[in-house]
Short mmCIF file of C-alpha atoms in Angstrom, two decimals:
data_model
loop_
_atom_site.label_atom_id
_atom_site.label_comp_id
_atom_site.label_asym_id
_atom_site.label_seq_id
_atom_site.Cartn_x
_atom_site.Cartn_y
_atom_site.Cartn_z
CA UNK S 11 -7.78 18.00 -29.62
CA UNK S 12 -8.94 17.52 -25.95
CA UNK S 13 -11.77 15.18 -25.14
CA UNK S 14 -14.54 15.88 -23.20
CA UNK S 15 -17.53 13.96 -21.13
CA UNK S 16 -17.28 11.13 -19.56
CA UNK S 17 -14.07 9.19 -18.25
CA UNK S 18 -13.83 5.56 -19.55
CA UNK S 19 -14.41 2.61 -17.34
CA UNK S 20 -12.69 -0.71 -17.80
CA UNK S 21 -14.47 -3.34 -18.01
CA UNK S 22 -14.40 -6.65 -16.39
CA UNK S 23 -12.68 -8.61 -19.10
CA UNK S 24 -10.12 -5.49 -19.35
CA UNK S 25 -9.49 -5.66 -15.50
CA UNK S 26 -8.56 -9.21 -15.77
CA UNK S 27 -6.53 -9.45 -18.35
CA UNK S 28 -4.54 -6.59 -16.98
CA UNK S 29 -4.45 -8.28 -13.43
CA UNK S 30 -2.72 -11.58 -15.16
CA UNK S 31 0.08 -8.82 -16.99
CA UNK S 32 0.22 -7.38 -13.60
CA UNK S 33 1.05 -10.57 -11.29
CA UNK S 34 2.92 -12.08 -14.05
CA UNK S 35 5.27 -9.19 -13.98
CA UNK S 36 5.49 -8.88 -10.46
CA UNK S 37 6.48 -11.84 -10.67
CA UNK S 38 9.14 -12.15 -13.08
CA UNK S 39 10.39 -8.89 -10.49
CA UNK S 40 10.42 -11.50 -7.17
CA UNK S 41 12.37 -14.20 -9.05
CA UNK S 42 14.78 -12.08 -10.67
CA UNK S 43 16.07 -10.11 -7.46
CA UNK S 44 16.00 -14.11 -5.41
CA UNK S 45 17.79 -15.22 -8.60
CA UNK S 46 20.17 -12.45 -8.59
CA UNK S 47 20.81 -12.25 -4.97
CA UNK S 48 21.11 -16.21 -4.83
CA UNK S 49 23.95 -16.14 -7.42
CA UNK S 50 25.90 -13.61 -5.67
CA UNK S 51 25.44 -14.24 -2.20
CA UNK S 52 24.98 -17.82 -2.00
CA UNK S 53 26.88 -19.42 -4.98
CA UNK S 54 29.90 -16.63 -5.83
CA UNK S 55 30.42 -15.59 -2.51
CA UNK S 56 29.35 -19.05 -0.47
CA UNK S 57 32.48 -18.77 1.93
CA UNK S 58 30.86 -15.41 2.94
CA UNK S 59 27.49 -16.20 3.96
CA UNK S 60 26.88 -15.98 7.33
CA UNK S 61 23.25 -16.03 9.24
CA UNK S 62 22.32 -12.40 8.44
CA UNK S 63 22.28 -13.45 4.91
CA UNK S 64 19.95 -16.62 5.18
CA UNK S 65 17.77 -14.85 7.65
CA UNK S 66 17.25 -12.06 5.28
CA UNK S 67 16.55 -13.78 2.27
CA UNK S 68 13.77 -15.58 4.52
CA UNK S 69 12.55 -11.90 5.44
CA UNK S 70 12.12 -10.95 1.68
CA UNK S 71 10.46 -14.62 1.17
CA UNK S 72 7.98 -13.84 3.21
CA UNK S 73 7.26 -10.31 2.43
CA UNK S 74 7.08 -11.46 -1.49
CA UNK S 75 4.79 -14.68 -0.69
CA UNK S 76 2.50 -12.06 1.45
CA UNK S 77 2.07 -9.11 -0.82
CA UNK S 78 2.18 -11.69 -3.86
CA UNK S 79 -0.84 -13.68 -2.36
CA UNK S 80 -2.59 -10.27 -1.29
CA UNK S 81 -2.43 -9.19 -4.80
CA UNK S 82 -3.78 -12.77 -6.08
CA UNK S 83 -6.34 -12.40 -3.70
CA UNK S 84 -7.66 -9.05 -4.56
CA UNK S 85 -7.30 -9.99 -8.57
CA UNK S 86 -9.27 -13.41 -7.81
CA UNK S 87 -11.87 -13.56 -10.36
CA UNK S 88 -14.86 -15.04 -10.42
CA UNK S 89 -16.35 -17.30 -13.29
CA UNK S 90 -19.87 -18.55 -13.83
CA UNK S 91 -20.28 -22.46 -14.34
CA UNK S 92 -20.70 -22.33 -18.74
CA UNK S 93 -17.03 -20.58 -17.65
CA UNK S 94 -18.33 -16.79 -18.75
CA UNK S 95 -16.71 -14.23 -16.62
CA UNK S 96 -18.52 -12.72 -13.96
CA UNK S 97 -16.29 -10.64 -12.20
CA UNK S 98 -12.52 -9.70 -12.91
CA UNK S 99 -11.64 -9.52 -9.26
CA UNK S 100 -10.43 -5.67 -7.94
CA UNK S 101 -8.24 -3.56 -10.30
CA UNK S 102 -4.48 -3.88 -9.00
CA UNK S 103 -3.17 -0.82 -11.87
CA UNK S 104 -5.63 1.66 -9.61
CA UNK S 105 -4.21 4.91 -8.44
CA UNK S 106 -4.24 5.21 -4.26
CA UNK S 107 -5.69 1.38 -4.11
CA UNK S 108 -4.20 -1.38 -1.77
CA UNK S 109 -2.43 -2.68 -4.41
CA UNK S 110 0.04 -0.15 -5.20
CA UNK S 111 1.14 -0.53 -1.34
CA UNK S 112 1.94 -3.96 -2.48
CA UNK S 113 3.38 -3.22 -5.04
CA UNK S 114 5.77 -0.56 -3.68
CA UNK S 115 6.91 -3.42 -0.91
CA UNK S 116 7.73 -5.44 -3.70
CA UNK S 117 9.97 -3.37 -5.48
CA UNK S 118 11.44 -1.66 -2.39
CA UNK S 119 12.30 -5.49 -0.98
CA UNK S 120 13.16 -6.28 -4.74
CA UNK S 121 15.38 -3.29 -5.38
CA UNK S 122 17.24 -3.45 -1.62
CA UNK S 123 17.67 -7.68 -2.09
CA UNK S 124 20.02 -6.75 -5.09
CA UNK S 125 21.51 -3.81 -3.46
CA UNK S 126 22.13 -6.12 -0.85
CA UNK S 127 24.44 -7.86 -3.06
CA UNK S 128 27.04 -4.77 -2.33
CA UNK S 129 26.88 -4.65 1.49
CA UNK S 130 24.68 -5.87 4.09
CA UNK S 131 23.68 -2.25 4.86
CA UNK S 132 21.66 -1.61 2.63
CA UNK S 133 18.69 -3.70 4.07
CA UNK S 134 18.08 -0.97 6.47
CA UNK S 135 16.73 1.04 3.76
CA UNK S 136 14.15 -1.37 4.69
CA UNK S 137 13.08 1.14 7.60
CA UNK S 138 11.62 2.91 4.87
CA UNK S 139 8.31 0.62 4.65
CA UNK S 140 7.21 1.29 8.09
CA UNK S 141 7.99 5.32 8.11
CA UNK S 142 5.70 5.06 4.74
CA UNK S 143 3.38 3.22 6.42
CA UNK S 144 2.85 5.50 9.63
CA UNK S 145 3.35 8.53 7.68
CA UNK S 146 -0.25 7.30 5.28
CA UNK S 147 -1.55 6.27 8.89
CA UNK S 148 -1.05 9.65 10.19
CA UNK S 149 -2.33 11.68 6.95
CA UNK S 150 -5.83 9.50 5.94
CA UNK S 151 -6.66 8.42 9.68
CA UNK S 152 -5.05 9.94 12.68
CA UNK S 153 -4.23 13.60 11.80
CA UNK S 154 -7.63 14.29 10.31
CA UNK S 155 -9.48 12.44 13.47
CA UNK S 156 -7.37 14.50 16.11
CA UNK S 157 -7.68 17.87 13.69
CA UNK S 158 -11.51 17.63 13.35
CA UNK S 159 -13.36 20.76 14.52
CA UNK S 160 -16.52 19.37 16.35
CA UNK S 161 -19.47 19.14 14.62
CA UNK S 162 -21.44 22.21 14.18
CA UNK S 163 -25.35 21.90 15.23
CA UNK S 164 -26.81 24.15 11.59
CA UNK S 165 -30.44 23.28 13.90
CA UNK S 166 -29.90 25.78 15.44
CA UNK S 167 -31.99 29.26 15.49
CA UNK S 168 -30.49 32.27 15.52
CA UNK S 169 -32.13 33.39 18.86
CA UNK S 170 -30.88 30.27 20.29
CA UNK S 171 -27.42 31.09 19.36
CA UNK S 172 -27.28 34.50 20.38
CA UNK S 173 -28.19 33.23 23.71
CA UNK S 174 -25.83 31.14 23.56
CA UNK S 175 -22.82 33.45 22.29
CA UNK S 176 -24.50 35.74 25.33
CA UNK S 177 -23.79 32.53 27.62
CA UNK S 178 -20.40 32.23 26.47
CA UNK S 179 -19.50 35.61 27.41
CA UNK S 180 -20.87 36.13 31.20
CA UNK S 181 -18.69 32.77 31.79
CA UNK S 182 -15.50 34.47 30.38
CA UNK S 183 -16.30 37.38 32.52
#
């Protein structure tokens, strides 16, 4: 049977509990790829290792410890001093939020720091990030802002425009 009326909301309490599942995954994600790649790449193959390696572990080190700390920041909540929740900080699980961004840098840094483990090359699947990043840039800001018909004046009379239109025409003549 379908449901009808209203959409359910969460509600604070909801939002924060799900924030903690949320970060504690993502977190579990970060230490499992640095575990993984550190096993391969620093213990089994240690006579391979050369400056590329370290240097792009400290890439993904700081891309984790930035988005991590964005999403900690957005899921901050706020409690009252008896310790009653006031606010469960912004929903990270929300569809087209700042969040999933961060999340999607995780797992693309997460999923390309184990690939990694196979060849070097694969890090330039990297490239990805700022394509998505210009592409979303280009769609919600820049496209629609150089696309935009000019405002139309609906002030206007209709004697006023056909003067106009009338205007128009004896300069195109």
């Amino acid at each position: 049977m379908l449901k009808t009326g209203k959409v359910g909301t969460k509600g604070k309490k909801q939002i924060y509990e799900e924030n903690k599942e949320t970060l504690k995954f993502y977190l579990r994600i970060i230490l499992g790829a640095n575990a993984i790649y550190g096993a391969v790449n620093l213990f089994l193959f240690y006579s391979s290792v050369t400056f590329w390696t370290w240097g792009l572990l400290a890439f993904a080190l700081v891309v984790y410890s930035f988005s991590y700390r964005w999403m900690q920041g957005m899921a901050h909540p706020v409690f009252s001093p008896d310790n009653a929740l006031l606010d469960g900080g912004i929903d990270l699980n929300m569809e087209q939020g700042m969040a999933e961004h961060l999340k999607d840098v995780i797992l693309l840094t997460a999923i390309l720091q184990v690939l990694s483990c196979l060849s070097m090359y694969f890090w330039y699947l990297w490239l990805l990030a700022p394509g998505r990043a210009m592409y979303l840039l280009w769609v919600n800001f820049l496209g629609p802002w150089f696309t935009a018909e000019p405002p139309t004046n609906q002030d206007i009379s209709e004697k006023k425009q056909r003067r106009q239109e009338r205007r128009q025409i004896r300069k195109m003549q």
